[in-house]
PDB file of C-alpha atoms in Angstrom:
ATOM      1  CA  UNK A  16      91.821 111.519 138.552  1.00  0.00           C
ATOM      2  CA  UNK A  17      94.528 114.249 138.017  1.00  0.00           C
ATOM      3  CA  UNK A  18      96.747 113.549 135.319  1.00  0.00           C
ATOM      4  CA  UNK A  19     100.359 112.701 136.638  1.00  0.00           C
ATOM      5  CA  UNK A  20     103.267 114.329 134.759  1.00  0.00           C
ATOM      6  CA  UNK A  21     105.597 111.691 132.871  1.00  0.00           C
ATOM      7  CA  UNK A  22     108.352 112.871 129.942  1.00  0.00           C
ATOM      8  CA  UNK A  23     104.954 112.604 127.221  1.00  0.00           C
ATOM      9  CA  UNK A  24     103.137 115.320 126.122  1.00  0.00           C
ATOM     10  CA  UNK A  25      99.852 115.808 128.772  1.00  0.00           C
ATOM     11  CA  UNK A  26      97.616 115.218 125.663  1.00  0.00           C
ATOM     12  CA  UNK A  27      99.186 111.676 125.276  1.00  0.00           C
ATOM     13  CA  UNK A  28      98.373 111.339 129.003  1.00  0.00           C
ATOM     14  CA  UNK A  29      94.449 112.061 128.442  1.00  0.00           C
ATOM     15  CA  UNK A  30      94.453 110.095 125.486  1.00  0.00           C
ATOM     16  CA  UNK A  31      95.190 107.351 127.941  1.00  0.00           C
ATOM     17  CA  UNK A  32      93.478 108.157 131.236  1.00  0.00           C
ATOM     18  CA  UNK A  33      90.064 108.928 128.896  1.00  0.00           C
ATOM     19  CA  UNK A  34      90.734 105.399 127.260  1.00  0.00           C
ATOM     20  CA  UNK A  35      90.633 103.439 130.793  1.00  0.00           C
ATOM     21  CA  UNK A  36      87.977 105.369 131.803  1.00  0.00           C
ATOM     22  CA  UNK A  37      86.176 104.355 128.737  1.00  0.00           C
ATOM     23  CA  UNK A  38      87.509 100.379 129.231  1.00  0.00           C
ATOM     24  CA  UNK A  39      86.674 100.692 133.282  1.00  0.00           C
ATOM     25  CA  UNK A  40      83.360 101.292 132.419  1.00  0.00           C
ATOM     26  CA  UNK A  41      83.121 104.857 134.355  1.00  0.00           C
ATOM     27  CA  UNK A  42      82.089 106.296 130.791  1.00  0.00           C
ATOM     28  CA  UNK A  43      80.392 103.766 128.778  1.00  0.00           C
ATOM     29  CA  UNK A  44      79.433 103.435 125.312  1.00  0.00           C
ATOM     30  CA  UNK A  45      76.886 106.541 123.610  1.00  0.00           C
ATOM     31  CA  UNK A  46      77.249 108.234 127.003  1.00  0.00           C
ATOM     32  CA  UNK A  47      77.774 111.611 126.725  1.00  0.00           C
ATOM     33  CA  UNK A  48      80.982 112.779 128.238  1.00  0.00           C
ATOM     34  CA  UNK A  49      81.636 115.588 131.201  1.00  0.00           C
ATOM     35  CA  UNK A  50      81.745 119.330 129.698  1.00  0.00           C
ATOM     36  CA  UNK A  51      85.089 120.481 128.854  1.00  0.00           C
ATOM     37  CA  UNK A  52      85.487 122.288 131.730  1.00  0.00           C
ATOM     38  CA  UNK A  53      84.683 120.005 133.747  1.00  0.00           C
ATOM     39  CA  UNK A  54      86.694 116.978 132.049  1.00  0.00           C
ATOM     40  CA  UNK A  55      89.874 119.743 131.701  1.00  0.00           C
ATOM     41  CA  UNK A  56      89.268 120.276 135.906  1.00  0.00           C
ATOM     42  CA  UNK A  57      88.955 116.730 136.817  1.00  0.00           C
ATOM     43  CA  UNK A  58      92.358 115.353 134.622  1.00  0.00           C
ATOM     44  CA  UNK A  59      94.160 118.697 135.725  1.00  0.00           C
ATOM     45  CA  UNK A  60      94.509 120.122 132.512  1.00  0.00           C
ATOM     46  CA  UNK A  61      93.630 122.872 130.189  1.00  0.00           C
ATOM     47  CA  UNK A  62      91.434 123.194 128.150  1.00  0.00           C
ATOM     48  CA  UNK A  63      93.426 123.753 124.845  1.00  0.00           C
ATOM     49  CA  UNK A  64      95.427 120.204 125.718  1.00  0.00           C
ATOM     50  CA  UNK A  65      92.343 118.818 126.313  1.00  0.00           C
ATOM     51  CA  UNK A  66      90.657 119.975 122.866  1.00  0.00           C
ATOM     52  CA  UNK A  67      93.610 118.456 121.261  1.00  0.00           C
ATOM     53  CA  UNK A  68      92.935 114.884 123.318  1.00  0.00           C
ATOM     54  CA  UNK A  69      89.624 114.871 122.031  1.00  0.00           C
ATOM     55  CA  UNK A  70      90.464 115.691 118.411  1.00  0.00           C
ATOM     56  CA  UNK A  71      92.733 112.806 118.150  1.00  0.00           C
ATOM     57  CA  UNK A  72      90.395 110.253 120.091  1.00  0.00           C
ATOM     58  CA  UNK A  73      87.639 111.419 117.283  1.00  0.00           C
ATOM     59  CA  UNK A  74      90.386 110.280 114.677  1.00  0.00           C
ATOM     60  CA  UNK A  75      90.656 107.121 116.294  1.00  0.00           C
ATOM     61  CA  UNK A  76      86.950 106.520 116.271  1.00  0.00           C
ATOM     62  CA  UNK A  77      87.153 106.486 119.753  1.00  0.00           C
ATOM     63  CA  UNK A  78      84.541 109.496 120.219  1.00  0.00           C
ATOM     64  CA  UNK A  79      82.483 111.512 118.496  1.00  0.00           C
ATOM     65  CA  UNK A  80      82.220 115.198 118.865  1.00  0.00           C
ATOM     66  CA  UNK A  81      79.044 117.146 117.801  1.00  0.00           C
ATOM     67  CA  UNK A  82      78.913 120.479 117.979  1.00  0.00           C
ATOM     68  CA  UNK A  83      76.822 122.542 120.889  1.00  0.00           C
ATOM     69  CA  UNK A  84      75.996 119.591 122.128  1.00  0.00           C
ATOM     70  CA  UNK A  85      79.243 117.740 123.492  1.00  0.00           C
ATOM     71  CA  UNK A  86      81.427 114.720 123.053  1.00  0.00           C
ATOM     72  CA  UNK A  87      79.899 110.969 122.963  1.00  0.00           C
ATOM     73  CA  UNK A  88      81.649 107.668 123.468  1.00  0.00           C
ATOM     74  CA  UNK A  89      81.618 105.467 120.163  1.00  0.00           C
ATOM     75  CA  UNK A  90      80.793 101.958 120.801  1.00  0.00           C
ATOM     76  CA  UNK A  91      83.071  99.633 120.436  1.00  0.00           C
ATOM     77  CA  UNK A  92      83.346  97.505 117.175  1.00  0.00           C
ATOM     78  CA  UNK A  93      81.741  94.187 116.750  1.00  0.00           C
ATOM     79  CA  UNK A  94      84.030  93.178 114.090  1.00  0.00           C
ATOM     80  CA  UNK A  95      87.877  93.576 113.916  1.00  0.00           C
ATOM     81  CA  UNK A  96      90.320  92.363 111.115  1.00  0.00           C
ATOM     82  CA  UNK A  97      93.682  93.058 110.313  1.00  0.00           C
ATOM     83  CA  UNK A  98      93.864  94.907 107.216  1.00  0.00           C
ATOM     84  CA  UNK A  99      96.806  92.942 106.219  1.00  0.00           C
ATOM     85  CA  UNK A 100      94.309  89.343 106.170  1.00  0.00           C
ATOM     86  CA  UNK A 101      92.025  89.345 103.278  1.00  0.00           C
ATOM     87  CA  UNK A 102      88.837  88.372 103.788  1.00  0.00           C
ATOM     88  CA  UNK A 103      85.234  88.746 102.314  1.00  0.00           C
ATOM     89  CA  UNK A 104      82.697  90.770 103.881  1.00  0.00           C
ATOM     90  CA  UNK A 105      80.442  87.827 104.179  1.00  0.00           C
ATOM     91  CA  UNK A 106      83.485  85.641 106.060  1.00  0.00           C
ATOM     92  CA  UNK A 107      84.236  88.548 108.360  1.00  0.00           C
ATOM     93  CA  UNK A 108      80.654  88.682 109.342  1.00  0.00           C
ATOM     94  CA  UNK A 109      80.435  84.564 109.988  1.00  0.00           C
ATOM     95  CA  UNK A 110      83.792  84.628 111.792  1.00  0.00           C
ATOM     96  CA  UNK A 111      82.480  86.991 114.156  1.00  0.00           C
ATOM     97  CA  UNK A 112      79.408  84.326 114.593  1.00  0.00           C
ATOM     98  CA  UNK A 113      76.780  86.456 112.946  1.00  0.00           C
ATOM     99  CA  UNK A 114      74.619  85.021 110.531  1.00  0.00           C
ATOM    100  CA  UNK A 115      75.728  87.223 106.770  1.00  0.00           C
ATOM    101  CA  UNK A 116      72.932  87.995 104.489  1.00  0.00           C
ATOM    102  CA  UNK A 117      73.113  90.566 101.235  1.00  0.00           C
ATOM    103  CA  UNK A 118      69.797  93.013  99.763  1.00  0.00           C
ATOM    104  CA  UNK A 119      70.540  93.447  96.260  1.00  0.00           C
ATOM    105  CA  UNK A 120      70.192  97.142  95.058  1.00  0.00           C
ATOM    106  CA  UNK A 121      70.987  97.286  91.787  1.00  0.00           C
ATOM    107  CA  UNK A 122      73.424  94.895  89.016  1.00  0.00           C
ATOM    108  CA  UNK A 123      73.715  96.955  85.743  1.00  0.00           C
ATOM    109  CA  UNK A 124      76.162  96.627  82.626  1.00  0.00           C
ATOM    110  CA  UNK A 125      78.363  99.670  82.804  1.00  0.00           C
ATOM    111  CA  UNK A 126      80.994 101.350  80.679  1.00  0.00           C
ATOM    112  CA  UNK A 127      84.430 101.661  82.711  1.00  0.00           C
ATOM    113  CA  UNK A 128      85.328 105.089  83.842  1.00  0.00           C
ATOM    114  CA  UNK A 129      89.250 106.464  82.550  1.00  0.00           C
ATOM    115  CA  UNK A 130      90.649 105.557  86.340  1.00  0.00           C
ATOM    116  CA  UNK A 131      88.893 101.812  86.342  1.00  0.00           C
ATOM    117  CA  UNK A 132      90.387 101.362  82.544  1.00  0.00           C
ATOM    118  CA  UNK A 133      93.752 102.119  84.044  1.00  0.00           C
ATOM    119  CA  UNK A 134      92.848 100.049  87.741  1.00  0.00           C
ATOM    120  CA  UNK A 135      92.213  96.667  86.021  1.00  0.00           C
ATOM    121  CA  UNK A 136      95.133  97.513  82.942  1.00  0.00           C
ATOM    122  CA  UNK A 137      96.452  95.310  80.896  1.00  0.00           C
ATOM    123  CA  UNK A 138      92.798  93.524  80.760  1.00  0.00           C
ATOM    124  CA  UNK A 139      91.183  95.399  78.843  1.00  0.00           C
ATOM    125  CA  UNK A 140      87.710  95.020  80.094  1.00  0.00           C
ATOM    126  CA  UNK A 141      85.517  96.233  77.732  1.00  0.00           C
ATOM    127  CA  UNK A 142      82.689  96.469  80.270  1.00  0.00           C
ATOM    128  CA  UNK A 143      81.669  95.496  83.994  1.00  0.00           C
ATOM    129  CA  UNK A 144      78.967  94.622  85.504  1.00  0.00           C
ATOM    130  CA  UNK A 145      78.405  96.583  88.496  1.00  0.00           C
ATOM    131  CA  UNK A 146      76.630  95.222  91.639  1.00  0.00           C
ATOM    132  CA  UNK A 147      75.515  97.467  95.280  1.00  0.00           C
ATOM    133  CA  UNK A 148      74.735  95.459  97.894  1.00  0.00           C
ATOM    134  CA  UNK A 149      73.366  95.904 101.729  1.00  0.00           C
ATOM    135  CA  UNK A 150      75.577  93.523 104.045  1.00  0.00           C
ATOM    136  CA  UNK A 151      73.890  92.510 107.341  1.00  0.00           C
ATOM    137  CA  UNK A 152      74.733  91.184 109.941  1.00  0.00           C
ATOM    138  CA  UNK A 153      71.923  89.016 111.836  1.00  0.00           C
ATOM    139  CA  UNK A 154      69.166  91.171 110.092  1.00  0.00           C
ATOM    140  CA  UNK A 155      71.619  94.235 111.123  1.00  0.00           C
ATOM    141  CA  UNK A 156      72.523  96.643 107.868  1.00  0.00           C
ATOM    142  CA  UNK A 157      76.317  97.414 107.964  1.00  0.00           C
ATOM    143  CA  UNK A 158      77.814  97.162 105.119  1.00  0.00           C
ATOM    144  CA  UNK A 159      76.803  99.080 101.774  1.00  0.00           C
ATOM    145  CA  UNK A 160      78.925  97.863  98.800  1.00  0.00           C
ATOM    146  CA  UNK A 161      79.803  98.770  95.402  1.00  0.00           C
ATOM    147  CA  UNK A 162      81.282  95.809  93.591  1.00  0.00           C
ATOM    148  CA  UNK A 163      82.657  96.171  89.701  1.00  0.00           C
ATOM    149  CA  UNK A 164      83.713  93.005  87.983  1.00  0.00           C
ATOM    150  CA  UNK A 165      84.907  92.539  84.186  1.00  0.00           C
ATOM    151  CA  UNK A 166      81.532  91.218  82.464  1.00  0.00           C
ATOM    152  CA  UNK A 167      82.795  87.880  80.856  1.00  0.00           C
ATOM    153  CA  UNK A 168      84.187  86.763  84.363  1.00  0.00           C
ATOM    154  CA  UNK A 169      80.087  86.176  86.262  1.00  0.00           C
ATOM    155  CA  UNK A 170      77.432  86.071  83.660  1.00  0.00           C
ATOM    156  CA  UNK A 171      74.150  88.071  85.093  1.00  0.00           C
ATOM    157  CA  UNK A 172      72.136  85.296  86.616  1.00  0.00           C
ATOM    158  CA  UNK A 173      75.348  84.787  89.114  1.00  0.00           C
ATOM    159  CA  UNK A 174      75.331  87.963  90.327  1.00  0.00           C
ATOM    160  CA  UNK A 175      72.156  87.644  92.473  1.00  0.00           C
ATOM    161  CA  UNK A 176      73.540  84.445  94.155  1.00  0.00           C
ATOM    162  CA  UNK A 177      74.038  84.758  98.076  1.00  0.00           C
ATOM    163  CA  UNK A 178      77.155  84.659  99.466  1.00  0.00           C
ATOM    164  CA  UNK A 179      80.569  85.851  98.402  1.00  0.00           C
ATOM    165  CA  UNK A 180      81.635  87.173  95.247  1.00  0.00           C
ATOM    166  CA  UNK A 181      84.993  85.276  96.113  1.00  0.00           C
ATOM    167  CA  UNK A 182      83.504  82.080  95.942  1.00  0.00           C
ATOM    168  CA  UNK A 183      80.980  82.851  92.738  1.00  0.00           C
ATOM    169  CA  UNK A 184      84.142  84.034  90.989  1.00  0.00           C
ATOM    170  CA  UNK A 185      85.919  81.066  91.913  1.00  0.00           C
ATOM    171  CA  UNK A 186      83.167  78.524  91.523  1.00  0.00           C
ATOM    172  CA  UNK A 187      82.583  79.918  87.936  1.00  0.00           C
ATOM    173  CA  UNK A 188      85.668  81.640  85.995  1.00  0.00           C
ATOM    174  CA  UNK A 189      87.958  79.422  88.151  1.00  0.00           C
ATOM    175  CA  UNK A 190      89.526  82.552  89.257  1.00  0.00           C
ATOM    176  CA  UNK A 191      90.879  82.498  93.217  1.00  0.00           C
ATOM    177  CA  UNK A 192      91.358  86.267  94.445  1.00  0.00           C
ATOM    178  CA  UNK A 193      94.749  85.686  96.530  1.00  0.00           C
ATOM    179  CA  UNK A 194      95.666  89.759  97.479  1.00  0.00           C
ATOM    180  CA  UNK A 195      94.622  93.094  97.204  1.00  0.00           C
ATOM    181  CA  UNK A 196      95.426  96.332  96.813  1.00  0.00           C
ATOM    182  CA  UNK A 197      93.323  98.523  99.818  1.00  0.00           C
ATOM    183  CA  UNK A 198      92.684 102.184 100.594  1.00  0.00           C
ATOM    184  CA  UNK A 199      91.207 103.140 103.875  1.00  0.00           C
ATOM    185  CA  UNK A 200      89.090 106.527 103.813  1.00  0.00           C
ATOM    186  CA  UNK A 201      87.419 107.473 106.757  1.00  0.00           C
ATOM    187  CA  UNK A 202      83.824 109.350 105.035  1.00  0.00           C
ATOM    188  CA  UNK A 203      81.019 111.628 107.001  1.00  0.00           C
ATOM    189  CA  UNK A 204      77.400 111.341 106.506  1.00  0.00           C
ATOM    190  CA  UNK A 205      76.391 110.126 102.998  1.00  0.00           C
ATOM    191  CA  UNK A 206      72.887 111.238 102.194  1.00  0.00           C
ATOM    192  CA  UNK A 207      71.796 107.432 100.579  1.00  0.00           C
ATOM    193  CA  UNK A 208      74.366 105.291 102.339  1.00  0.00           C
ATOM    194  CA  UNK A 209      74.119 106.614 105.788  1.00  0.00           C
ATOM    195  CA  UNK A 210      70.106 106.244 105.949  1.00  0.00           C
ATOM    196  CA  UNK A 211      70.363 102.878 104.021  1.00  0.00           C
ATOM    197  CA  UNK A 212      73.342 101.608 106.808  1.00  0.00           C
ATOM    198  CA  UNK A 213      70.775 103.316 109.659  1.00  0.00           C
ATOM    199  CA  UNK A 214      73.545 105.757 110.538  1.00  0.00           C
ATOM    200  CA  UNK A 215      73.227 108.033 113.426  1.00  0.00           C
ATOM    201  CA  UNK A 216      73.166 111.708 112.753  1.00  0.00           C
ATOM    202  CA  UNK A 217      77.115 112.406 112.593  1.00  0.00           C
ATOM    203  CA  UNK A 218      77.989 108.968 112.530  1.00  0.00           C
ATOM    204  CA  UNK A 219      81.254 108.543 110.813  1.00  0.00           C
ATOM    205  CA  UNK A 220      81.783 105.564 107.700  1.00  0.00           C
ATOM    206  CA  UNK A 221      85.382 103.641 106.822  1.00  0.00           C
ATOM    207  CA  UNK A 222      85.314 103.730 102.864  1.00  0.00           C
ATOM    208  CA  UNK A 223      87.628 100.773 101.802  1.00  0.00           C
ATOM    209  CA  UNK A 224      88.742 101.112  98.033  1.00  0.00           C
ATOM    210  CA  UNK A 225      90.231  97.514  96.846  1.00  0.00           C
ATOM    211  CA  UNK A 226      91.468  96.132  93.562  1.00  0.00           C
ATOM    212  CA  UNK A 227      91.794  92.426  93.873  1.00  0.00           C
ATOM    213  CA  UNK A 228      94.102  90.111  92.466  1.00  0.00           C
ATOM    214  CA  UNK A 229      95.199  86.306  91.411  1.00  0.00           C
ATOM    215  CA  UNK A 230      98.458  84.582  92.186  1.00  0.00           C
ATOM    216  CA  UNK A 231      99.059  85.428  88.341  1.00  0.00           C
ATOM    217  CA  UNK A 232      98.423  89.425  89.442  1.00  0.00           C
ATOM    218  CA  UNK A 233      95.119  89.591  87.323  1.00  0.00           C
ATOM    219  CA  UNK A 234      92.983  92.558  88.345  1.00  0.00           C
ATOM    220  CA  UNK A 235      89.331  91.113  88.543  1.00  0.00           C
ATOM    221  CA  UNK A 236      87.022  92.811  90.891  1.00  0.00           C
ATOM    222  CA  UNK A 237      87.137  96.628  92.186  1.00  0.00           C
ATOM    223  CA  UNK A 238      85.056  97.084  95.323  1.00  0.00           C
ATOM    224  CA  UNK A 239      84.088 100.108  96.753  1.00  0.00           C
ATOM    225  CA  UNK A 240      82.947  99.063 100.639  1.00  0.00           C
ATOM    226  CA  UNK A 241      81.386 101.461 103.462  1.00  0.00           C
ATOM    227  CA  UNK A 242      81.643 100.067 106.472  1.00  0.00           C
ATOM    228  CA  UNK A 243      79.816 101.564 109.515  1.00  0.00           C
ATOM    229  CA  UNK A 244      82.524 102.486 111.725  1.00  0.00           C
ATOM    230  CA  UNK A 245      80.782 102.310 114.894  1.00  0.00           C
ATOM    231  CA  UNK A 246      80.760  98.083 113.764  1.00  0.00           C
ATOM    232  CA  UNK A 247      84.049  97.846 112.325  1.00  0.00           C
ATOM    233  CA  UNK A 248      87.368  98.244 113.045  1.00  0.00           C
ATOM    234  CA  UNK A 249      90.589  97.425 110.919  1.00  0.00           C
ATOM    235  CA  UNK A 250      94.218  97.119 112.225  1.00  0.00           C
ATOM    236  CA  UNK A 251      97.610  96.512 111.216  1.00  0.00           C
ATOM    237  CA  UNK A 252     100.769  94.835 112.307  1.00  0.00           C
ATOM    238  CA  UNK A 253     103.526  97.055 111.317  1.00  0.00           C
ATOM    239  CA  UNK A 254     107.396  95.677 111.547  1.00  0.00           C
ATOM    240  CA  UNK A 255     110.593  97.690 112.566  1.00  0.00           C
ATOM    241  CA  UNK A 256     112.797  97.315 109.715  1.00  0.00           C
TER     242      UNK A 256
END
């Protein structure tokens, strides 16, 4: 399984040969991995490439490293979007043929911070009604979400409703979110979220920040979404200009 020398760097080359090892089956998912030394013997590297391999496979939510104990394979994601399609949490879920379902946490009247004043500007929103939600997926937790919505848009008794706030909003202020703005954070272990999401010990989260929109560029809901990582996966398609 020695790693043959092409014009890449040889931590490319592990990235790849790990990766079909991984999609051959030869490591499979949760397994624990060889020892460094013996992983840096068998792909004929050393060790220092091989450190760097694994740091960037980690990135990619590909592994998971803990420390004195060794290097695990993720498992693969049971949902996968492009980031550049906008979807709800509770279509992503039923497109993947999963039955959605939402726990409802908490739905209070807050006062907007300085940064959400300036997010949904020039509404000025006076105050939102904040929702946090459990997603799950057939019974399984995997989503925990913060939602924050100007309060004349859903008055209270709508906020409990089942289903998605894209639909509630458009069923009732007449409102259709068309685009958003998104930023992608990947998060470690989160005291409340990660034992409410059933996260292993070490078990990374993708933190999606999004301001939506209508075709008339109205700002009407802020969500703040944690998505288990070892469920979900996001991609892009990114164009040569």
């Amino acid at each position: 399984m020695s790693i043959k020398t092409d014009t890449r760097h040889l931590y490319l080359q592990v990235i790849d040969q790990i990766k079909k090892d991984i999609d051959t089956g030869l490591y499979k998912e949760r397994e624990k991995l060889p020892s460094e030394f013996e992983l840096s013997k068998q792909l004929g590297v050393s060790r220092a490439t091989l450190r760097e391999a694994l740091r960037l496979l980690e990135e990619e939510n590909v592994v998971t490293r803990r420390h004195g104990v060794g290097t695990f394979v993720n498992a693969k994601p049971v949902f996968s979007s492009g980031i550049e399609e906008l979807f709800s949490v509770t279509d992503m879920i039923a497109r993947a043929g999963m039955v959605p379902s939402s726990q409802y946490l908490s739905t209070e009247i807050v006062e907007p911070t300085e940064e959400e004043t300036k997010k949904f500007h020039p509404i000025n929103v006076g105050t939102l009604a904040k929702i946090e939600r459990v997603r799950s997926a057939d019974g399984d937790p995997v989503v925990y979400c913060v939602d924050k919505i100007p309060k004349h848009l859903l008055p209270m008794e709508y906020l409990h409703k089942e289903g998605s706030l894209f639909n509630l909003l458009e069923e009732y202020s007449e409102k259709r979110i068309t685009y958003a703005v998104t930023f992608i954070e990947p998060v470690g272990f989160q005291e409340r979220i990660s034992s409410i999401l059933n996260c292993e010990p070490g078990q990374s989260m993708l933190l999606l920040k999004q301001m939506h929109y209508t075709e008339d560029d109205e700002p009407i809901l802020y969500s703040s979404n944690y998505f288990r990582a070892d469920k979900f996966g996001f991609h892009v398609l990114r164009k040569r200009l």
